Tab-separated table of C-alpha atoms in Angstrom:
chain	number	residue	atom	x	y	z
A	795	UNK	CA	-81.940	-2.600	95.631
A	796	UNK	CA	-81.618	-6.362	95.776
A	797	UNK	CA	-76.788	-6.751	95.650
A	798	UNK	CA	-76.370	-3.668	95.230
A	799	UNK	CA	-75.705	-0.398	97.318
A	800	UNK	CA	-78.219	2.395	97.027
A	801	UNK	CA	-77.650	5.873	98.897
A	802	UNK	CA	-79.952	6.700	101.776
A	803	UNK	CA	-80.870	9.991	102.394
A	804	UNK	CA	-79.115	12.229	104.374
A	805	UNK	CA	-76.010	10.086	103.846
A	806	UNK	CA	-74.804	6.464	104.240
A	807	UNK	CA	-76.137	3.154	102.089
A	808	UNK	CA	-78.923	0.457	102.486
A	809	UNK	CA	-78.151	-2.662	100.467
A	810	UNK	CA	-80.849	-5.801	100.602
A	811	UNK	CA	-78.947	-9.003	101.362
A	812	UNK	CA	-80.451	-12.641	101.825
A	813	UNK	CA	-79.529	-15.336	104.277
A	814	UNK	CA	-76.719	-17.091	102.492
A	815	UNK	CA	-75.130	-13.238	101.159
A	816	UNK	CA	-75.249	-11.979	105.139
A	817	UNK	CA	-73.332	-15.279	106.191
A	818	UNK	CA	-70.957	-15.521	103.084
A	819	UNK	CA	-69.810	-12.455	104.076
A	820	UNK	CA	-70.005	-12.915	108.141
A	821	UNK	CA	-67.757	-15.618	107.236
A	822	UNK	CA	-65.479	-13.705	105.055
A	823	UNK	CA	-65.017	-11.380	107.071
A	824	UNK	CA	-64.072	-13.414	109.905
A	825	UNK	CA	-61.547	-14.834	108.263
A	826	UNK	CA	-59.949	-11.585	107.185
A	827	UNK	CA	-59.538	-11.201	111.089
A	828	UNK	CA	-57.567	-14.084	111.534
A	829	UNK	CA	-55.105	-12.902	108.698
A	830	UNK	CA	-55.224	-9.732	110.143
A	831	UNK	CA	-54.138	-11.459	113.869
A	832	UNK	CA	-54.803	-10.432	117.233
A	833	UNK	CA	-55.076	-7.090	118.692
A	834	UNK	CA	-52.984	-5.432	121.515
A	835	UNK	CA	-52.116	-7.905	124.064
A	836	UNK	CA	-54.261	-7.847	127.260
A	837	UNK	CA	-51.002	-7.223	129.214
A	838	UNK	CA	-49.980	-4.373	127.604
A	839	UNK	CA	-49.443	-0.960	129.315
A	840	UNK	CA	-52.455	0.782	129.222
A	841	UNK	CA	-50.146	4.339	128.541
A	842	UNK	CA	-51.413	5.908	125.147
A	843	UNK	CA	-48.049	7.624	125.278
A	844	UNK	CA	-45.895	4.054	124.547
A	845	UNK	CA	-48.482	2.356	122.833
A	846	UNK	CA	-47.616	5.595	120.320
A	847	UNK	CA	-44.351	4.478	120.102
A	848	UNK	CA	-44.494	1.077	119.994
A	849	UNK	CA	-42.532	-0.298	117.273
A	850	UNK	CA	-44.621	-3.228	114.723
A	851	UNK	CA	-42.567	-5.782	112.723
A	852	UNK	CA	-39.710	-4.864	110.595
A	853	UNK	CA	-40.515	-7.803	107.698
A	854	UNK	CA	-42.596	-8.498	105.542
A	855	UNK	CA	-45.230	-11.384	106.094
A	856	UNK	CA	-44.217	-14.271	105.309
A	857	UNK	CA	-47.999	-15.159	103.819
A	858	UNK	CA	-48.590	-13.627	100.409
A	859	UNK	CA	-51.504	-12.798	101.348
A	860	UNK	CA	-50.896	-10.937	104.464
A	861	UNK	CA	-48.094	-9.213	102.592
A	862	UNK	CA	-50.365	-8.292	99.573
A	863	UNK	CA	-52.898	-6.406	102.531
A	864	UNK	CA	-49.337	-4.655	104.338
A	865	UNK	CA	-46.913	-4.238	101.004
A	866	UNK	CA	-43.723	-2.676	101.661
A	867	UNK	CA	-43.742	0.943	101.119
A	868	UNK	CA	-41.225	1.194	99.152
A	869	UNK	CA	-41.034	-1.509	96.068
A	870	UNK	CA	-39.823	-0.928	92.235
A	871	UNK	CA	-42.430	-2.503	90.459
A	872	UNK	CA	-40.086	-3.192	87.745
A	873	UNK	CA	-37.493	-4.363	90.300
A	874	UNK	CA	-33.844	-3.137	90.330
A	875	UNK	CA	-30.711	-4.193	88.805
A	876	UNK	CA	-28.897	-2.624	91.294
A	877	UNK	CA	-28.194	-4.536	94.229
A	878	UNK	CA	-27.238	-1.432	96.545
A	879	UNK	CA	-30.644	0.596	95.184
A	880	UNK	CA	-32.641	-2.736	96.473
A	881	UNK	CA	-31.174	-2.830	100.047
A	882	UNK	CA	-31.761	0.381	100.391
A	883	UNK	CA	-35.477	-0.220	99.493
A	884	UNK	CA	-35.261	-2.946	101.956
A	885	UNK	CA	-34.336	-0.773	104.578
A	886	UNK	CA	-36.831	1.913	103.763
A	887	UNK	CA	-39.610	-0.416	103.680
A	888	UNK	CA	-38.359	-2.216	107.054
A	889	UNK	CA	-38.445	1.271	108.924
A	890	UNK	CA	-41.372	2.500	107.364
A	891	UNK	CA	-43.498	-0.833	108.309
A	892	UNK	CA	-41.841	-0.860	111.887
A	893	UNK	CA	-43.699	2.172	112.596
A	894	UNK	CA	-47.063	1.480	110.453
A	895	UNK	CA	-48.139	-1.222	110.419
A	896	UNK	CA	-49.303	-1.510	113.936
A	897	UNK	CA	-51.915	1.570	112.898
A	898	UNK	CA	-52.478	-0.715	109.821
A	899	UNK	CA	-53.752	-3.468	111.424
A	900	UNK	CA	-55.690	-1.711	114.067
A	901	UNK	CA	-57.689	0.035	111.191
A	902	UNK	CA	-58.203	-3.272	109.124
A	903	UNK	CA	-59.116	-4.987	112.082
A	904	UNK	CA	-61.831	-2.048	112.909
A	905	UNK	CA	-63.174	-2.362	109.423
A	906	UNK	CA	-63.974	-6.078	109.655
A	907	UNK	CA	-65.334	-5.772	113.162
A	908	UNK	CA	-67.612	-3.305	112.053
A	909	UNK	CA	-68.779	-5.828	109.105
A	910	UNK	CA	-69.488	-8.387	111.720
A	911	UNK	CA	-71.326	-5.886	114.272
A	912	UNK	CA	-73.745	-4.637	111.735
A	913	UNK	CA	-74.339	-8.020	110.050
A	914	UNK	CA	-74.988	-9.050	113.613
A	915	UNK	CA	-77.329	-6.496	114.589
A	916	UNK	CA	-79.776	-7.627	111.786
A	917	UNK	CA	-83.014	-8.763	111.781
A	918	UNK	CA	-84.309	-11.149	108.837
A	919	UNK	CA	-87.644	-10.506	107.598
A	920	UNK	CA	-89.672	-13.726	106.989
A	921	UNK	CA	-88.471	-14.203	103.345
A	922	UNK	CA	-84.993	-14.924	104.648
A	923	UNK	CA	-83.215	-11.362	103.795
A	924	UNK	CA	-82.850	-7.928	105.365
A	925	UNK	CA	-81.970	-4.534	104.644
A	926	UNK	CA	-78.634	-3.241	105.493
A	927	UNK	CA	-78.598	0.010	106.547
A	928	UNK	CA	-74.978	2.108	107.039
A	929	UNK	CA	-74.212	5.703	108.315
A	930	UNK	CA	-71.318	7.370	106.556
A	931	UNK	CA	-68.803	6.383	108.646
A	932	UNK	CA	-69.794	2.755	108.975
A	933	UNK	CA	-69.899	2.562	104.885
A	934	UNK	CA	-66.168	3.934	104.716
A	935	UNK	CA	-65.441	1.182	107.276
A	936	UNK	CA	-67.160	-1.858	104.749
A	937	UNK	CA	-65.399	0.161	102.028
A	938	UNK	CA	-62.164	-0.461	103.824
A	939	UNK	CA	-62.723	-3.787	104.988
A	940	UNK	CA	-64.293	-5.161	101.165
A	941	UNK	CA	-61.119	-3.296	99.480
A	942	UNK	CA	-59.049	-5.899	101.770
A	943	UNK	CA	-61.510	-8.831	101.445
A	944	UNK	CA	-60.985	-8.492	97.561
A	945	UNK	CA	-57.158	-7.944	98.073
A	946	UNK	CA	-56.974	-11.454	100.149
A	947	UNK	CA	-59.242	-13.325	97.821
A	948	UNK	CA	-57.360	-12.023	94.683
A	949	UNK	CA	-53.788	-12.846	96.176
A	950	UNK	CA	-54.912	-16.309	96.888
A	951	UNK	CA	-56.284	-16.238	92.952
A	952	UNK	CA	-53.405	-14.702	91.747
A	953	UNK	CA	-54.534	-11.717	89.927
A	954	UNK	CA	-51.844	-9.548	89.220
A	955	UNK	CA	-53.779	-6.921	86.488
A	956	UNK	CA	-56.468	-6.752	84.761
A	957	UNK	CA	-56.088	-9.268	82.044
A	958	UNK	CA	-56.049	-12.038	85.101
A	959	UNK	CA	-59.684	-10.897	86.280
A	960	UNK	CA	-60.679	-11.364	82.227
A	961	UNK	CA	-59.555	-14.929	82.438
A	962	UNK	CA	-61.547	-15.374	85.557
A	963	UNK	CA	-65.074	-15.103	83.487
A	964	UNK	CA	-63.798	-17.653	81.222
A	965	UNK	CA	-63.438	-20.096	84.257
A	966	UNK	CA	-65.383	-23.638	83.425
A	967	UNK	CA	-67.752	-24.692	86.434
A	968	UNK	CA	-65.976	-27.541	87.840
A	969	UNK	CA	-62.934	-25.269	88.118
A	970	UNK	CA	-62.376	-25.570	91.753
A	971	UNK	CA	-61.696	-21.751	92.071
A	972	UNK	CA	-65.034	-20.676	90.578
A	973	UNK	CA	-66.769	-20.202	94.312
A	974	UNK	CA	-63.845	-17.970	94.942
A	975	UNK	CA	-63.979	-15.877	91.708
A	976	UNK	CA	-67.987	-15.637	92.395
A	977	UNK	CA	-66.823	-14.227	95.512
A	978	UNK	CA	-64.263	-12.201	94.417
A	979	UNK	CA	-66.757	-10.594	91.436
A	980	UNK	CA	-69.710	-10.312	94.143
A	981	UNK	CA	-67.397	-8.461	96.580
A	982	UNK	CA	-66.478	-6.109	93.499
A	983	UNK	CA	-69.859	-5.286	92.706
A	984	UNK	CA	-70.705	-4.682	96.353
A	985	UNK	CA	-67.939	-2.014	96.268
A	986	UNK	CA	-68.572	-0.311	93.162
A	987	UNK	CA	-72.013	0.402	93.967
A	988	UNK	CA	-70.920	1.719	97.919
A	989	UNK	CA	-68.370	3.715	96.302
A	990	UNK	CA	-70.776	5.429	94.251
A	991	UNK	CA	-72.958	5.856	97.366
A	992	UNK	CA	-70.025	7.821	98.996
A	993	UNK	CA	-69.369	10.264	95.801
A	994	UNK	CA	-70.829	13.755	96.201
């Protein structure tokens, strides 16, 4: 079971992680808060009925990043020729995130809280390493929250498709973005295997 997921019975995931693995990804994690930003302010209402209809931001974020883990809805990949069809995307996408993204960011946050709390809640066994254990739920919350960890990390490499994450095993050793790729593979394998834990 040693990096990789494994189903437990009765549903949810167990995955063996050392020392360095738990705090790598304590750490990424973490991090992925900070682009995520702050929750609800402390002074805010307190009525479930505004905070339903409290409007979120109407632009994008200005860090690729952040933009690349809240897109706008409504993008031509391709992009348009036609100035008029592109404004009009604009405006879709600026009324679509005004009411979204709030809910977005609640549930990203969520995910990488719930990373942190179970990390947290582990005890090491004398050779360094312990067993993480996840119910259903909390293994669709670290699917959530590696999905964006691999998003941020891959916007910050630049991978755009497939044939980007090919040149990425080519990657010489003193290439200063080969602790990130590690990263970004490890993350992916992590997933994979959950994932599988999660089919039927």
């Amino acid at each position: 079971m040693p990096g990789t997921f494994e189903p437990l019975p009765g549903g949810g995931a167990a995955v063996a992680l050392d020392d360095v693995e738990i705090s790598i990804i304590r750490s990424l994690a973490v991090q992925l808060l900070e682009l995520i930003g702050p929750g609800p302010a402390e002074d805010a209402s307190g009525d479930p009925f505004a905070e339903l209809f409290a409007e979120g931001p109407s632009e994008p974020p200005a860090d690729p990043v952040v933009r690349r883990l809240f897109p706008d809805a409504y993008r031509d990949p391709e992009g348009t020729a036609d100035p008029k069809a592109a404004e009009e995307q604009k405006a879709h996408s600026a009324e679509f995130r005004r009411y979204t993204e709030n809910d977005l960011r609640a549930g990203k946050r969520d995910n990488a809280l719930a990373v942190i709390r179970s990390l947290d809640a582990l005890s090491t066994a004398g050779d360094g390493g312990a067993v993480l254990k996840l119910s259903p739920d909390q293994s669709r919350q670290w699917l959530g929250a590696l999905n964006d960890l691999r998003l941020a990390i891959g916007s910050r490499l630049e991978i755009t498709d497939e044939d980007d994450t090919d040149l990425l095993y080519r990657l010489p050793d003193e290439d200063p973005r080969k602790p990130m790729v590690m990263a970004y593979l490890w993350l992916g394998g992590l997933q994979e295997t959950l994932v599988s834990t999660l089919l039927p």
